[in-house]
mmCIF file of C-alpha atoms in Angstrom:
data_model
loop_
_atom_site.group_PDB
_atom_site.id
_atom_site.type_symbol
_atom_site.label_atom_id
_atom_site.label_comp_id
_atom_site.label_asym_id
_atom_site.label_seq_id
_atom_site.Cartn_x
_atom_site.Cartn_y
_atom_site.Cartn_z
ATOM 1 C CA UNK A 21 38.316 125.314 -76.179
ATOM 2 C CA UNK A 22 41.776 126.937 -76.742
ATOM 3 C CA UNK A 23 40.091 130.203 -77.621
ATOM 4 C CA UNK A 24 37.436 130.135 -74.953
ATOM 5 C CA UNK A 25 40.515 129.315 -72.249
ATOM 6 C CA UNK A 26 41.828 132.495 -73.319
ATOM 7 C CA UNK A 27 39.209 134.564 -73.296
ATOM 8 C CA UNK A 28 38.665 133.464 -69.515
ATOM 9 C CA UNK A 29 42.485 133.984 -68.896
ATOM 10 C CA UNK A 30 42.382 137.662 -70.241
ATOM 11 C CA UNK A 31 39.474 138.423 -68.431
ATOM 12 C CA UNK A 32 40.758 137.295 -65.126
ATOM 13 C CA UNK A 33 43.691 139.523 -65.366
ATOM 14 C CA UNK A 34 44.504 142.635 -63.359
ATOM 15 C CA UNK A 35 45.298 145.864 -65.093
ATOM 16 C CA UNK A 36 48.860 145.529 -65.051
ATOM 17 C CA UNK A 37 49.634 141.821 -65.515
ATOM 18 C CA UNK A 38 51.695 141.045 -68.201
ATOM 19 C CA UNK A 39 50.911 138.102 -70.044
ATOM 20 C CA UNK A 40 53.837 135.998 -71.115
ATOM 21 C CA UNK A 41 52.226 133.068 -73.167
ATOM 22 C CA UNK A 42 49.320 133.619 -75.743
ATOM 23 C CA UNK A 43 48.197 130.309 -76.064
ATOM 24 C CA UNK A 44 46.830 128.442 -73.593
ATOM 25 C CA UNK A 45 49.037 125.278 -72.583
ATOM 26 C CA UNK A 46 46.721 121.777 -72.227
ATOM 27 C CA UNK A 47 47.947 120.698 -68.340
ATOM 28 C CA UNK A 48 45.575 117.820 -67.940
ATOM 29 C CA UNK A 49 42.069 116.591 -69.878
ATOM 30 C CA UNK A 50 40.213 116.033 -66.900
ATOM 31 C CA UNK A 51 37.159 114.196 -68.183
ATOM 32 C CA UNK A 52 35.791 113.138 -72.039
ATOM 33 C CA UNK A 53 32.091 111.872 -72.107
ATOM 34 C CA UNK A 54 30.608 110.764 -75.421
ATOM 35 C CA UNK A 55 26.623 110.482 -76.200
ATOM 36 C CA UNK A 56 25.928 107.729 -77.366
ATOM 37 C CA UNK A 57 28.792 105.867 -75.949
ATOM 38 C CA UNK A 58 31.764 104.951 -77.868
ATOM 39 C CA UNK A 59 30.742 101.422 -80.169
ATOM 40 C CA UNK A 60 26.976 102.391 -79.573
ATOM 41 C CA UNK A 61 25.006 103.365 -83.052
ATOM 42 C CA UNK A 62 23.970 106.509 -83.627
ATOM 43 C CA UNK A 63 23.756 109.311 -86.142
ATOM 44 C CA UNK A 64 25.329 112.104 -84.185
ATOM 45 C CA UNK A 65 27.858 111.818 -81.574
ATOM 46 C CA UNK A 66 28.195 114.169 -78.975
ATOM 47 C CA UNK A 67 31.718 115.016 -77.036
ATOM 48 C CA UNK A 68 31.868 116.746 -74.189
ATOM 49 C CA UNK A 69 35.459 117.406 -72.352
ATOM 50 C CA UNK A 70 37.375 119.106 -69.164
ATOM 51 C CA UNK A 71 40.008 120.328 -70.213
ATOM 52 C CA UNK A 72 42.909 121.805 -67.430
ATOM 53 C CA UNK A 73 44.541 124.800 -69.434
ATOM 54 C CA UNK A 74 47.896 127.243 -68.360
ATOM 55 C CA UNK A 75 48.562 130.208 -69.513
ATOM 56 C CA UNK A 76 51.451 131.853 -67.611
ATOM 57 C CA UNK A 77 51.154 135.347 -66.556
ATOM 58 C CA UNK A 78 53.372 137.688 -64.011
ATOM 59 C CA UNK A 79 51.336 139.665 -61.674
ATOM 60 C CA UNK A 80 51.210 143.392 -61.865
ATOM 61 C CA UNK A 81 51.654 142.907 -57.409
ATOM 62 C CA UNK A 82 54.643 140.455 -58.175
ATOM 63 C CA UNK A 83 56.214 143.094 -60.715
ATOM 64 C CA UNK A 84 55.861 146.431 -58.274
ATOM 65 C CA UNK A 85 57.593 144.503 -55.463
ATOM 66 C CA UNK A 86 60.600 143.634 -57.629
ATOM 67 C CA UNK A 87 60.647 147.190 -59.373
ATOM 68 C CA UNK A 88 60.153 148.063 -55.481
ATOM 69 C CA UNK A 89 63.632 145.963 -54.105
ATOM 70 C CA UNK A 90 65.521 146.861 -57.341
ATOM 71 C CA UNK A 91 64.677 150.627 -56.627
ATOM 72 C CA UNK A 92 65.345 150.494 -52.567
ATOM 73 C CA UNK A 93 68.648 148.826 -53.662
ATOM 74 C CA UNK A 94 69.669 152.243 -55.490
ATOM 75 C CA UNK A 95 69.616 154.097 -52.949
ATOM 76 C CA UNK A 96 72.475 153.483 -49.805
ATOM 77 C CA UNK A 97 74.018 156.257 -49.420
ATOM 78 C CA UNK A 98 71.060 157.881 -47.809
ATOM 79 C CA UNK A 99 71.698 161.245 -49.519
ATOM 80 C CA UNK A 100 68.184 160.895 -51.563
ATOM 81 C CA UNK A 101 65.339 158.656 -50.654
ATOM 82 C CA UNK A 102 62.833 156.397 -53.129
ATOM 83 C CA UNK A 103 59.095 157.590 -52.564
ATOM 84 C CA UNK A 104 57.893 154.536 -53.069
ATOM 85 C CA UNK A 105 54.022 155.304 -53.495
ATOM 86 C CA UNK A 106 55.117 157.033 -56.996
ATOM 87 C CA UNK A 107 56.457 153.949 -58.317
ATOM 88 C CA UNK A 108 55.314 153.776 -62.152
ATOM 89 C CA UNK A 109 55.219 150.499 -63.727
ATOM 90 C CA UNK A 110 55.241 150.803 -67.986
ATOM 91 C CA UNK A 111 55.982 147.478 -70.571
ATOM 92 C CA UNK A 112 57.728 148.419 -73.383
ATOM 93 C CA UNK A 113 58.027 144.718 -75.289
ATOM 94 C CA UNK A 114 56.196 141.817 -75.597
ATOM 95 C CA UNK A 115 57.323 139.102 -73.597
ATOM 96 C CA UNK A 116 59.368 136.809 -75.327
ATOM 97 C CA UNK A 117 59.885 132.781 -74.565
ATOM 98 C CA UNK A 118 63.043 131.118 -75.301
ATOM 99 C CA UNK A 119 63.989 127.089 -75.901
ATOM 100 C CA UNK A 120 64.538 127.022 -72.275
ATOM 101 C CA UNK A 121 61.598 127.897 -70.881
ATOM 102 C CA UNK A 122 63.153 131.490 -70.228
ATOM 103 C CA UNK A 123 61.099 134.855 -70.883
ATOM 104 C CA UNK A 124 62.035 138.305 -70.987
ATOM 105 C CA UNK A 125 60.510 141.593 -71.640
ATOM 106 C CA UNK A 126 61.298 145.483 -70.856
ATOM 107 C CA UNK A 127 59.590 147.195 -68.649
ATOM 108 C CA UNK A 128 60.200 150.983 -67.672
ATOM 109 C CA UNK A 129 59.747 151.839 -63.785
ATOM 110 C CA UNK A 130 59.871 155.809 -62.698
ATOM 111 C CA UNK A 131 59.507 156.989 -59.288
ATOM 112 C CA UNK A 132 60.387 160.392 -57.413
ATOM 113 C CA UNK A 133 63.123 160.778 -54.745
ATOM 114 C CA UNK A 134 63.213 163.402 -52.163
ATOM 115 C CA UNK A 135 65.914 164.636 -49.657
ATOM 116 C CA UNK A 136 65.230 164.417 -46.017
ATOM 117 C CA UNK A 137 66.868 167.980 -44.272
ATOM 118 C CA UNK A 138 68.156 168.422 -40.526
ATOM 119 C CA UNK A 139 65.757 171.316 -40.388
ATOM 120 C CA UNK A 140 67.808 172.641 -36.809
ATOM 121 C CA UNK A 141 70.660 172.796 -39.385
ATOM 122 C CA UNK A 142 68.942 174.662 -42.369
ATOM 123 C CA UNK A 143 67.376 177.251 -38.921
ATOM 124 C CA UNK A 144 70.720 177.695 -38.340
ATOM 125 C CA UNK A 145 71.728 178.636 -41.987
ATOM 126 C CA UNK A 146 68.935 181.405 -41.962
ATOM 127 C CA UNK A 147 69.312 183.097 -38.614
ATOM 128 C CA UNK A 148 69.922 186.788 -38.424
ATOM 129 C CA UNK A 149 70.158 186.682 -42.779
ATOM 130 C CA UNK A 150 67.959 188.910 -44.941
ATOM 131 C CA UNK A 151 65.418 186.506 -46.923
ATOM 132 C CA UNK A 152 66.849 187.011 -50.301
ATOM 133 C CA UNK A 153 70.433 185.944 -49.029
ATOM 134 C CA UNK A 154 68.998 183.236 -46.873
ATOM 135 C CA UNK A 155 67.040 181.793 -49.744
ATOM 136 C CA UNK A 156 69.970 181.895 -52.618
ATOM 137 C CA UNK A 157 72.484 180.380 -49.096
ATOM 138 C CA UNK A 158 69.964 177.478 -49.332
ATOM 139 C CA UNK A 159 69.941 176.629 -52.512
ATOM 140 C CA UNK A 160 73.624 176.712 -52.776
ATOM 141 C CA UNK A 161 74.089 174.631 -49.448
ATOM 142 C CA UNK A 162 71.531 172.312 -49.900
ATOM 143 C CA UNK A 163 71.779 171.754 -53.655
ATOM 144 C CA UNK A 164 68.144 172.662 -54.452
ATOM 145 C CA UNK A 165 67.003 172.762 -57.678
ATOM 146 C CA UNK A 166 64.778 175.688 -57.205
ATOM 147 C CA UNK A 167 65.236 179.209 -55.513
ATOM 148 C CA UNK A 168 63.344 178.370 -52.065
ATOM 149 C CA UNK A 169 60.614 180.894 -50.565
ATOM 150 C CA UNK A 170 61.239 182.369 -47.220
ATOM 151 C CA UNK A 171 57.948 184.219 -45.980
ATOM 152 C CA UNK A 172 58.561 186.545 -42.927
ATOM 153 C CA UNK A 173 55.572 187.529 -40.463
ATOM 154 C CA UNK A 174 54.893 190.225 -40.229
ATOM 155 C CA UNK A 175 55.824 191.795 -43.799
ATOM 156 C CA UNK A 176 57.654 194.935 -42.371
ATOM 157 C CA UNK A 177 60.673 192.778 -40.586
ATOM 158 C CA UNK A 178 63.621 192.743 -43.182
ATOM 159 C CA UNK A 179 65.656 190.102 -41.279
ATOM 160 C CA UNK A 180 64.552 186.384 -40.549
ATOM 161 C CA UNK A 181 65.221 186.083 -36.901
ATOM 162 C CA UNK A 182 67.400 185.556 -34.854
ATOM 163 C CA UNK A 183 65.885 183.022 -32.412
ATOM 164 C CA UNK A 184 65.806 179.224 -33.862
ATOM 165 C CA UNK A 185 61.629 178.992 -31.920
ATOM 166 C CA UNK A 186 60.497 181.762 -34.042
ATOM 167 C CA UNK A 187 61.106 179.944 -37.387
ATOM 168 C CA UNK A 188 59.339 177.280 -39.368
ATOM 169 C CA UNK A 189 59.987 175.211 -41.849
ATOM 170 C CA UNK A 190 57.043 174.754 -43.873
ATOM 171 C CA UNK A 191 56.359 172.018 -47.457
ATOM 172 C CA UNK A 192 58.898 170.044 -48.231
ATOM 173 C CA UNK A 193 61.901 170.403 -49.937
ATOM 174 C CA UNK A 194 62.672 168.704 -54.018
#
């Protein structure tokens, strides 16, 4: 029954539950029949049992949410923000049980951050420039990792201009 409990167990789990115990934990025999009944003769005797089993498990839903707080903790300084829907969950060990009761396992969590811009600020920064100044300005002022790409419209103009309505900022920034 130990085997069969387990069996049902793993196939009850959700891609991305870790399993802590292997073996399935007796909780509670629920009910033990016996054919014939025990002191009747016979010349087979059939037992049939309930048997309550635990296995303990920790939810893949259980382990993004605390990967989720630990990662939202990180960040207070509001520099760089957590993008939370590219939250990567990976085990590295096996869980392991101690005396008391007590398991642990690594687990490797990866995410992207981005950086939120005061676009009326990074406008500013461009006005009146010629694209390949404005471009290396950003990337120094901003701390971009890569050169960004100012497009003007139409082609022939060499300067971005000098009104803040006739720019857009379009993408985002990394």
């Amino acid at each position: 029954l130990t085997n069969l409990a387990r069996e049902e167990a793993l196939g009850i789990l959700e891609p991305g539950d870790v399993l802590i115990s292997q073996d399935p934990e007796v909780v509670k025999i629920l009910e033990t029949t016996t054919d014939p009944e025990l002191g009747s003769a016979g010349n087979e005797l059939l037992l049939t049992s309930s048997i309550q089993f635990r296995i303990l498990y920790a939810s893949a839903h259980d382990l993004e949410d605390l990967a989720e707080q630990t990662i939202n903790a990180l960040y207070t300084d509001g520099s760089f923000n957590p993008d939370l829907a590219t939250i990567k969950l990976t085990q590295i060990t096996d869980p392991v049980t101690t005396r008391d009761q007590v398991s642990r396992w690594k687990m490797q969590v990866t995410w992207n951050e981005y950086r939120e811009f005061d676009q009326e600020k990074v406008i500013r920064n461009v006005l009146g420039n010629k694209p390949a100044e404005a471009e290396k300005l950003l990337k120094d002022s901003l701390g971009l990792k890569y050169m960004p790409d100012i497009e003007i419209n139409p082609s022939w103009w060499f300067r971005i201009p000098a009104l803040p309505f006739r720019i857009r900022i379009i993408g985002e920034f990394e």
